[in-house]
CSV table of C-alpha atoms in Angstrom, one decimal:
chain,number,residue,atom,x,y,z
A,17,MET,CA,-50.0,53.1,-83.1
A,18,LYS,CA,-51.2,50.7,-80.4
A,19,SER,CA,-54.8,51.0,-81.6
A,20,LYS,CA,-53.7,49.7,-85.0
A,21,VAL,CA,-52.1,46.5,-83.7
A,22,SER,CA,-53.7,45.7,-80.3
A,23,ALA,CA,-56.9,47.7,-80.1
A,24,THR,CA,-58.7,45.6,-77.5
A,25,ALA,CA,-55.9,44.0,-75.5
A,26,PRO,CA,-52.9,45.3,-73.5
A,27,PHE,CA,-49.8,45.7,-75.6
A,28,GLY,CA,-46.4,44.3,-74.5
A,29,LEU,CA,-43.4,46.6,-74.7
A,30,GLY,CA,-39.7,45.8,-74.7
A,31,LEU,CA,-38.0,48.8,-73.1
A,32,ARG,CA,-34.5,50.0,-74.0
A,33,LEU,CA,-33.0,52.2,-71.3
A,34,SER,CA,-29.4,53.6,-71.3
A,35,ASN,CA,-27.6,53.9,-68.0
A,36,LYS,CA,-28.5,57.6,-67.9
A,37,ALA,CA,-32.2,57.0,-68.6
A,38,SER,CA,-32.3,54.2,-66.0
A,39,GLU,CA,-30.8,56.6,-63.4
A,40,GLU,CA,-33.3,59.3,-64.3
A,41,LEU,CA,-36.2,56.8,-63.9
A,42,GLU,CA,-35.2,56.6,-60.2
A,43,ILE,CA,-35.5,60.4,-59.7
A,44,GLY,CA,-38.6,61.8,-57.9
A,45,SER,CA,-41.9,60.7,-59.2
A,46,ASN,CA,-40.6,59.6,-62.6
A,47,MET,CA,-41.3,55.9,-62.1
A,48,ALA,CA,-44.9,56.6,-60.8
A,49,THR,CA,-45.5,58.9,-63.8
A,50,PHE,CA,-44.3,56.2,-66.2
A,51,GLN,CA,-46.4,53.5,-64.5
A,52,GLU,CA,-49.5,55.8,-64.8
A,53,TRP,CA,-48.7,56.3,-68.6
A,54,LEU,CA,-48.5,52.5,-69.0
A,55,ILE,CA,-51.9,52.0,-67.3
A,56,GLN,CA,-53.6,54.8,-69.3
A,57,ASN,CA,-52.3,53.4,-72.6
A,58,GLU,CA,-52.9,49.7,-71.7
A,59,VAL,CA,-49.2,49.0,-72.3
A,60,TYR,CA,-47.1,46.7,-70.1
A,61,VAL,CA,-43.3,46.1,-69.9
A,62,PHE,CA,-42.2,42.5,-69.9
A,63,THR,CA,-38.6,42.7,-71.1
A,64,MET,CA,-35.7,45.2,-71.2
A,65,ASN,CA,-32.7,45.5,-73.5
A,66,GLY,CA,-29.7,46.0,-71.2
A,67,PHE,CA,-27.1,45.5,-73.9
A,68,PRO,CA,-26.2,49.1,-74.9
A,69,TYR,CA,-25.1,51.0,-71.7
A,70,GLY,CA,-24.9,54.4,-73.4
A,71,ASN,CA,-26.6,56.1,-76.4
A,72,PHE,CA,-27.6,53.8,-79.2
A,73,HIS,CA,-28.8,56.2,-81.9
A,74,ASP,CA,-27.6,59.3,-83.7
A,75,GLU,CA,-24.0,58.8,-82.9
A,76,ARG,CA,-21.2,56.4,-83.6
A,77,VAL,CA,-21.6,53.2,-81.6
A,78,LYS,CA,-19.6,50.3,-83.3
A,79,ASP,CA,-17.8,48.1,-80.7
A,80,LEU,CA,-18.6,50.5,-77.9
A,81,VAL,CA,-22.0,48.9,-77.6
A,82,HIS,CA,-20.3,46.5,-75.3
A,83,ALA,CA,-18.8,49.2,-73.0
A,84,PRO,CA,-18.6,49.0,-70.1
A,85,ASP,CA,-18.4,45.2,-70.4
A,86,TRP,CA,-19.0,42.4,-67.9
A,87,THR,CA,-15.5,42.8,-66.4
A,88,THR,CA,-16.6,46.1,-64.8
A,89,ASN,CA,-18.6,46.9,-61.8
A,90,GLU,CA,-20.4,49.6,-63.8
A,91,ARG,CA,-22.1,46.8,-65.9
A,92,VAL,CA,-23.2,45.0,-62.8
A,93,ILE,CA,-24.7,48.1,-61.1
A,94,TYR,CA,-26.5,49.1,-64.3
A,95,THR,CA,-28.0,45.6,-64.8
A,96,LYS,CA,-29.1,45.3,-61.2
A,97,ARG,CA,-30.8,48.7,-61.4
A,98,MET,CA,-32.7,47.6,-64.5
A,99,ILE,CA,-33.7,44.4,-62.8
A,100,LYS,CA,-35.1,46.2,-59.8
A,101,GLN,CA,-37.0,48.6,-62.2
A,102,LEU,CA,-38.4,45.8,-64.2
A,103,SER,CA,-39.6,44.1,-61.0
A,104,VAL,CA,-41.7,47.2,-60.3
A,105,LEU,CA,-43.1,47.4,-63.8
A,106,LEU,CA,-43.6,43.7,-64.5
A,107,PRO,CA,-47.3,42.6,-64.2
A,108,ASN,CA,-48.0,39.9,-61.7
A,109,GLY,CA,-48.0,36.4,-63.2
A,110,LEU,CA,-45.4,37.3,-65.9
A,111,ASN,CA,-41.7,36.5,-65.9
A,112,GLY,CA,-39.3,39.3,-67.0
A,113,GLY,CA,-35.9,39.3,-68.7
A,114,ILE,CA,-33.0,41.7,-69.2
A,115,SER,CA,-30.9,40.9,-72.4
A,116,THR,CA,-27.2,41.8,-72.1
A,117,SER,CA,-23.8,41.7,-73.9
A,118,PRO,CA,-22.1,38.4,-74.4
A,119,ILE,CA,-19.5,39.4,-71.8
A,120,THR,CA,-17.4,41.7,-74.0
A,121,TYR,CA,-16.1,42.6,-77.5
A,122,LYS,CA,-13.7,39.8,-78.4
A,123,TYR,CA,-10.9,41.9,-79.8
A,124,TRP,CA,-10.5,44.1,-76.7
A,125,TYR,CA,-8.6,41.2,-75.2
A,126,LYS,CA,-5.4,40.4,-77.1
A,127,THR,CA,-4.0,37.2,-75.4
A,128,THR,CA,-5.4,33.9,-74.3
A,129,LYS,CA,-4.6,34.9,-70.7
A,130,GLU,CA,-6.5,38.2,-71.0
A,131,THR,CA,-9.5,36.4,-72.6
A,132,VAL,CA,-9.6,33.7,-69.9
A,133,LYS,CA,-9.6,36.5,-67.3
A,134,ALA,CA,-12.5,38.3,-69.0
A,135,PHE,CA,-14.5,35.0,-69.0
A,136,GLU,CA,-13.7,34.5,-65.3
A,137,ILE,CA,-14.6,38.0,-64.1
A,138,GLY,CA,-17.7,38.1,-66.4
A,139,ALA,CA,-18.9,34.8,-64.9
A,140,LYS,CA,-18.3,36.0,-61.3
A,141,HIS,CA,-20.3,39.2,-62.0
A,142,MET,CA,-23.1,37.2,-63.6
A,143,ILE,CA,-23.3,35.0,-60.6
A,144,GLN,CA,-23.7,38.1,-58.5
A,145,VAL,CA,-26.6,39.0,-60.7
A,146,ALA,CA,-28.1,35.5,-60.4
A,147,ASP,CA,-27.9,35.8,-56.6
A,148,TYR,CA,-29.6,39.2,-56.8
A,149,LEU,CA,-32.4,37.7,-59.0
A,150,LEU,CA,-32.9,34.9,-56.5
A,151,GLU,CA,-33.2,37.3,-53.5
A,152,LEU,CA,-35.6,39.6,-55.5
A,153,GLU,CA,-37.8,36.6,-56.4
A,154,LYS,CA,-38.0,35.7,-52.7
A,155,THR,CA,-38.9,39.3,-51.7
A,156,ALA,CA,-41.0,40.5,-54.7
A,157,GLY,CA,-42.4,37.2,-55.8
A,158,LYS,CA,-41.4,37.9,-59.4
A,159,TYR,CA,-39.2,35.6,-61.5
A,160,MET,CA,-36.8,37.4,-63.7
A,161,HIS,CA,-33.7,36.3,-65.7
A,162,LEU,CA,-30.6,37.7,-67.3
A,163,ASP,CA,-30.5,36.8,-71.0
A,164,ILE,CA,-27.0,36.6,-72.6
A,165,GLU,CA,-27.1,37.7,-76.2
A,166,PRO,CA,-24.5,36.1,-78.5
A,167,GLU,CA,-23.5,38.1,-81.5
A,168,PRO,CA,-20.6,38.3,-84.1
A,169,ASP,CA,-17.3,39.3,-82.5
A,170,GLY,CA,-18.7,39.1,-79.0
A,171,LEU,CA,-16.8,36.9,-76.7
A,172,LEU,CA,-19.8,34.5,-77.2
A,173,GLU,CA,-20.8,34.2,-80.8
A,174,ASN,CA,-22.7,30.9,-81.2
A,175,SER,CA,-24.3,28.1,-79.2
A,176,ASP,CA,-21.1,26.1,-78.8
A,177,GLU,CA,-19.4,29.1,-77.2
A,178,VAL,CA,-22.4,29.6,-74.9
A,179,LEU,CA,-22.2,25.9,-73.8
A,180,HIS,CA,-18.5,26.3,-73.2
A,181,PHE,CA,-19.0,29.4,-71.1
A,182,PHE,CA,-21.6,27.6,-68.9
A,183,SER,CA,-19.5,24.4,-68.4
A,184,THR,CA,-16.1,26.0,-68.1
A,185,TYR,CA,-16.8,29.2,-66.2
A,186,LEU,CA,-20.3,30.0,-65.1
A,187,LEU,CA,-21.1,26.6,-63.4
A,188,PRO,CA,-17.7,26.0,-61.9
A,189,ILE,CA,-17.7,29.5,-60.4
A,190,GLY,CA,-21.3,29.6,-59.4
A,191,ILE,CA,-21.9,26.1,-58.0
A,192,PRO,CA,-19.6,26.4,-55.0
A,193,PHE,CA,-21.1,29.9,-54.3
A,194,PHE,CA,-24.7,28.6,-54.1
A,195,LYS,CA,-23.7,25.4,-52.3
A,196,ALA,CA,-22.0,27.4,-49.6
A,197,LYS,CA,-24.8,29.9,-49.3
A,198,LEU,CA,-27.9,27.6,-49.6
A,199,GLY,CA,-26.6,24.1,-48.8
A,200,LEU,CA,-27.5,22.9,-52.3
A,201,SER,CA,-26.1,19.9,-54.1
A,202,ASP,CA,-24.1,20.4,-57.3
A,203,ALA,CA,-27.1,19.5,-59.4
A,204,GLU,CA,-29.4,21.8,-57.5
A,205,ALA,CA,-27.0,24.7,-57.7
A,206,ALA,CA,-26.5,24.2,-61.4
A,207,LEU,CA,-30.2,24.3,-62.1
A,208,LEU,CA,-30.6,27.4,-60.0
A,209,ILE,CA,-27.9,29.2,-62.1
A,210,LYS,CA,-29.6,28.1,-65.3
A,211,ARG,CA,-32.9,29.4,-63.9
A,212,TYR,CA,-31.6,32.9,-63.7
A,213,ILE,CA,-28.9,33.0,-66.4
A,214,THR,CA,-30.5,32.3,-69.7
A,215,VAL,CA,-30.0,33.0,-73.4
A,216,CYS,CA,-31.4,35.8,-75.6
A,217,TYR,CA,-31.9,34.0,-79.0
A,218,ASP,CA,-31.5,36.8,-81.5
A,219,ILE,CA,-32.5,35.2,-84.8
A,220,CYS,CA,-30.4,37.6,-86.8
A,221,HIS,CA,-27.3,36.8,-84.8
A,222,PHE,CA,-27.7,33.0,-84.9
A,223,SER,CA,-28.4,33.2,-88.7
A,224,LEU,CA,-25.0,35.0,-89.0
A,225,ALA,CA,-23.5,31.9,-87.2
A,226,TYR,CA,-25.2,29.7,-89.8
A,227,GLU,CA,-27.1,27.8,-87.1
A,228,GLU,CA,-30.4,26.2,-87.9
A,229,PRO,CA,-32.9,27.1,-85.2
A,230,LYS,CA,-34.1,23.6,-84.4
A,231,ASP,CA,-30.5,22.4,-83.9
A,232,THR,CA,-29.6,25.3,-81.6
A,233,PHE,CA,-32.8,25.0,-79.5
A,234,SER,CA,-32.1,21.2,-79.2
A,235,LYS,CA,-28.6,21.8,-78.0
A,236,PHE,CA,-29.7,24.2,-75.3
A,237,ARG,CA,-32.6,22.0,-74.2
A,238,ASP,CA,-30.2,19.0,-73.9
A,239,GLN,CA,-28.0,21.0,-71.5
A,240,GLN,CA,-31.1,22.4,-69.6
A,241,ILE,CA,-30.1,26.0,-70.7
A,242,ARG,CA,-33.2,28.2,-71.0
A,243,ILE,CA,-34.2,30.7,-73.7
A,244,GLY,CA,-35.1,33.9,-71.8
A,245,LYS,CA,-36.4,35.6,-74.9
A,246,ILE,CA,-36.3,35.4,-78.7
A,247,GLN,CA,-35.5,38.6,-80.5
A,248,VAL,CA,-37.2,38.4,-83.9
A,249,SER,CA,-34.8,40.0,-86.3
A,250,ALA,CA,-33.4,39.5,-89.8
A,251,ALA,CA,-29.9,39.9,-91.3
A,252,LEU,CA,-28.9,40.7,-94.8
A,253,LYS,CA,-28.1,37.7,-97.0
A,254,ILE,CA,-26.0,38.2,-100.1
A,255,LEU,CA,-26.1,35.4,-102.7
A,256,PHE,CA,-23.7,35.7,-105.6
A,257,ASP,CA,-24.6,34.1,-108.9
A,258,GLY,CA,-21.6,35.0,-111.0
A,259,GLU,CA,-23.7,37.1,-113.4
A,260,ASN,CA,-25.2,39.9,-111.3
A,261,ASN,CA,-22.2,40.5,-109.0
A,262,GLU,CA,-21.8,44.2,-109.9
A,263,ALA,CA,-25.4,44.9,-109.1
A,264,ILE,CA,-25.1,43.0,-105.8
A,265,TRP,CA,-22.0,44.9,-104.7
A,266,SER,CA,-23.7,48.2,-105.7
A,267,GLU,CA,-26.8,47.3,-103.6
A,268,LEU,CA,-24.7,46.2,-100.6
A,269,SER,CA,-22.6,49.4,-100.6
A,270,LYS,CA,-25.8,51.3,-99.9
A,271,PHE,CA,-25.9,49.7,-96.5
A,272,ASN,CA,-22.5,50.9,-95.5
A,273,GLU,CA,-23.0,53.4,-92.7
A,274,PRO,CA,-20.8,54.6,-89.8
A,275,THR,CA,-23.1,54.1,-86.8
A,276,TYR,CA,-23.2,50.4,-86.0
A,277,LEU,CA,-20.9,47.5,-86.5
A,278,HIS,CA,-22.0,45.4,-89.5
A,279,GLN,CA,-19.9,42.3,-89.3
A,280,VAL,CA,-20.1,40.0,-92.3
A,281,THR,CA,-19.9,36.2,-92.0
A,282,GLU,CA,-19.2,33.5,-94.5
A,283,LYS,CA,-19.4,29.7,-94.1
A,284,ILE,CA,-16.3,28.0,-95.5
A,285,ASP,CA,-16.7,24.2,-95.1
A,286,ASP,CA,-17.7,23.8,-91.5
A,287,ARG,CA,-16.2,27.0,-90.2
A,288,VAL,CA,-17.7,30.5,-90.0
A,289,LYS,CA,-15.4,33.3,-91.0
A,290,THR,CA,-16.2,36.7,-89.6
A,291,TYR,CA,-15.2,40.0,-91.2
A,292,SER,CA,-15.1,42.8,-88.7
A,293,ASP,CA,-17.3,45.3,-90.6
A,294,LEU,CA,-18.9,45.8,-93.9
A,295,PRO,CA,-16.2,48.0,-95.5
A,296,GLU,CA,-13.7,45.1,-95.1
A,297,VAL,CA,-15.6,43.1,-97.8
A,298,LEU,CA,-16.7,46.1,-99.8
A,299,ASP,CA,-13.1,47.3,-100.3
A,300,LYS,CA,-11.8,43.9,-101.5
A,301,ARG,CA,-14.8,42.6,-103.4
A,302,GLU,CA,-13.4,39.1,-103.5
A,303,GLU,CA,-15.3,36.1,-104.9
A,304,HIS,CA,-17.9,34.6,-102.5
A,305,GLN,CA,-20.9,32.3,-102.8
A,306,GLU,CA,-22.8,33.6,-99.9
A,307,LEU,CA,-22.3,36.3,-97.3
A,308,ARG,CA,-24.5,37.4,-94.4
A,309,ALA,CA,-24.3,40.9,-92.9
A,310,HIS,CA,-25.1,42.0,-89.4
A,311,TYR,CA,-27.7,44.5,-90.3
A,312,HIS,CA,-31.1,44.3,-88.6
A,313,VAL,CA,-33.3,44.8,-91.7
A,314,PRO,CA,-37.1,44.9,-91.6
A,315,LEU,CA,-38.8,41.6,-91.1
A,316,PHE,CA,-41.5,41.9,-93.7
A,317,LEU,CA,-39.1,42.1,-96.7
A,318,GLU,CA,-37.5,39.0,-98.2
A,319,THR,CA,-35.5,40.8,-100.8
A,320,TYR,CA,-33.8,44.2,-101.1
A,321,GLY,CA,-33.1,44.7,-104.8
A,322,ALA,CA,-30.4,42.2,-105.6
A,323,LEU,CA,-30.0,41.2,-101.9
A,324,TYR,CA,-32.0,38.9,-99.6
A,325,SER,CA,-32.7,38.7,-95.9
A,326,THR,CA,-32.6,35.8,-93.5
A,327,GLN,CA,-36.3,36.0,-93.1
A,328,ASP,CA,-36.3,32.2,-93.7
A,329,HIS,CA,-34.6,31.7,-90.3
A,330,ILE,CA,-37.4,33.7,-88.6
A,331,ILE,CA,-40.0,31.4,-90.2
A,332,LYS,CA,-38.0,28.3,-89.2
A,333,ALA,CA,-37.8,29.6,-85.6
A,334,LEU,CA,-41.5,30.4,-85.4
A,335,ASP,CA,-42.4,27.0,-86.9
A,336,TYR,CA,-40.3,25.3,-84.2
A,337,ILE,CA,-41.7,27.2,-81.2
A,338,ARG,CA,-45.2,26.6,-82.4
A,339,ASP,CA,-44.8,23.0,-81.3
A,340,ASN,CA,-42.0,23.6,-78.8
A,341,PRO,CA,-42.7,26.7,-76.7
A,342,VAL,CA,-39.1,27.4,-75.6
A,343,THR,CA,-39.9,30.9,-74.2
A,344,GLU,CA,-42.8,33.2,-73.3
A,345,HIS,CA,-41.1,36.2,-74.7
A,346,LEU,CA,-40.9,37.3,-78.4
A,347,GLU,CA,-39.5,40.8,-79.0
A,348,ILE,CA,-39.3,42.4,-82.5
A,349,GLU,CA,-35.8,44.0,-82.8
A,350,THR,CA,-35.4,46.2,-85.8
A,351,TYR,CA,-33.4,49.3,-84.8
A,352,THR,CA,-31.8,50.3,-88.1
A,353,TRP,CA,-34.6,52.4,-89.5
A,354,ASP,CA,-32.7,55.6,-89.4
A,355,VAL,CA,-29.6,54.2,-91.2
A,356,LEU,CA,-31.4,52.2,-93.9
A,357,PRO,CA,-30.7,53.2,-97.5
A,358,GLN,CA,-32.9,56.1,-98.5
A,359,ASP,CA,-35.1,54.1,-100.9
A,360,LEU,CA,-36.1,51.7,-98.0
A,361,LYS,CA,-37.0,54.4,-95.5
A,362,GLN,CA,-40.7,54.8,-94.7
A,363,ASP,CA,-42.7,56.5,-92.0
A,364,LEU,CA,-41.5,54.9,-88.7
A,365,SER,CA,-44.9,54.2,-87.3
A,366,VAL,CA,-46.1,52.6,-90.6
A,367,SER,CA,-43.0,50.4,-90.7
A,368,ILE,CA,-43.3,49.3,-87.1
A,369,ILE,CA,-47.0,48.5,-87.5
A,370,ARG,CA,-46.1,46.5,-90.6
A,371,GLU,CA,-43.5,44.5,-88.7
A,372,ILE,CA,-46.0,43.6,-85.9
A,373,GLU,CA,-48.7,42.6,-88.3
A,374,TRP,CA,-46.3,40.5,-90.3
A,375,LEU,CA,-45.2,38.7,-87.2
A,376,LYS,CA,-48.7,38.2,-85.9
A,377,SER,CA,-49.7,36.7,-89.3
A,378,ARG,CA,-46.9,34.1,-88.9
A,379,LEU,CA,-47.7,33.0,-85.3
C-alpha cells in the first residue's frame, strides 16, 4: 500500500497501541524487530494514539474507550510507557505526540464535587507526564507532547472547556510544581506546561461542537495553547428538508451499530445539545433542522445517500493551516471501516489509499 501513496519517500505512520500491545513491545527483541521492519519498509512513526487503553475493534467499546481514565495511575503508567517507546521510534529532528482522552467520560461523575475532583486528579497526573516529557527531552534530545483530545461527552468537549481546564486546574496545579522544581517564574512555568500539554484537534469532534476551525485555532493561539496534532476526520451531517425525512431516517438507521458511541449533537440557538448515542434520536424521530453524528466516516465522500458529512470542516481547517501552520502533524483517523453500512464497505487497502490521495490533493 505504501508504494501506491509514497513510492519514493518515507511514509509517516500514526501508531495505535493498546496497553497490552505496548507491554508486549517491551518484551525481548520486539522493539528492535519492529524498528528493523520500519527501516526496511521506509516507514517512520511520528505520533501515537494513546486514547483507547484496551481493545478498540471487534468488541463493544462505547464509553469504556475512556477507561481507565486520567484519575487512575494505570492511565499515567500506560501513557509514560508509550512516550518512552515513541522516543525510541521517533526520527531525529521530528517532534512526537501522544493523543489521549479528555480526562474521562463526563457521566461517570454524578455530582459537581466528583467532577471537580476528577479535574484536579487528572490535572495532577498530566503535570506528572509533563515533567516526564521535560526530563526525557533533556536526556534523549527529543521534544514530545501529550495531546488532549476533546470529544462529545468527554469531560472536555470543546475549546471553551479546554481553556477552562488550563486556567482553572492545569496551570494553578502545575505552575507551583515547576516553580519549586526549576526556579521558574509564573510565566515561564505556564509556557513550559503549554509546551508539553497540547491539544489534539480532531476535526470530526470539533465539527460536532459546531466550532469553525479558524475561530478555534485563534482562541488557542491567543492563550498560547499549542495544537499537538490535527486528526483529519469527518462526522455524519443530517440535514432535514421536511420533504425527504423518511428517507433520511432510514439512511441514518443503517449507521446504528453496537461497537462505538455515536453521540449526536444539535445546535439550538447558541447552545449545543448532545444526545448520548444514535438510538436516542432514532427511537424518538423528533423534528430537527440539522443533526451531526459522531461517526468517523470516510473523508472522500461528501454525501451518503440522503445524508452528508462534515467534509466542509476538513476543507476549512486545511485552508486555514495552509497560511497558518499550527502543527507539523496531520493524521488521518477513519476507524469505522468495519462497522460502516454494507453498501459503503470496500476493500480496506483501496479505501485507505483513497483517503490518503484525497487528503494529498487538498494540501
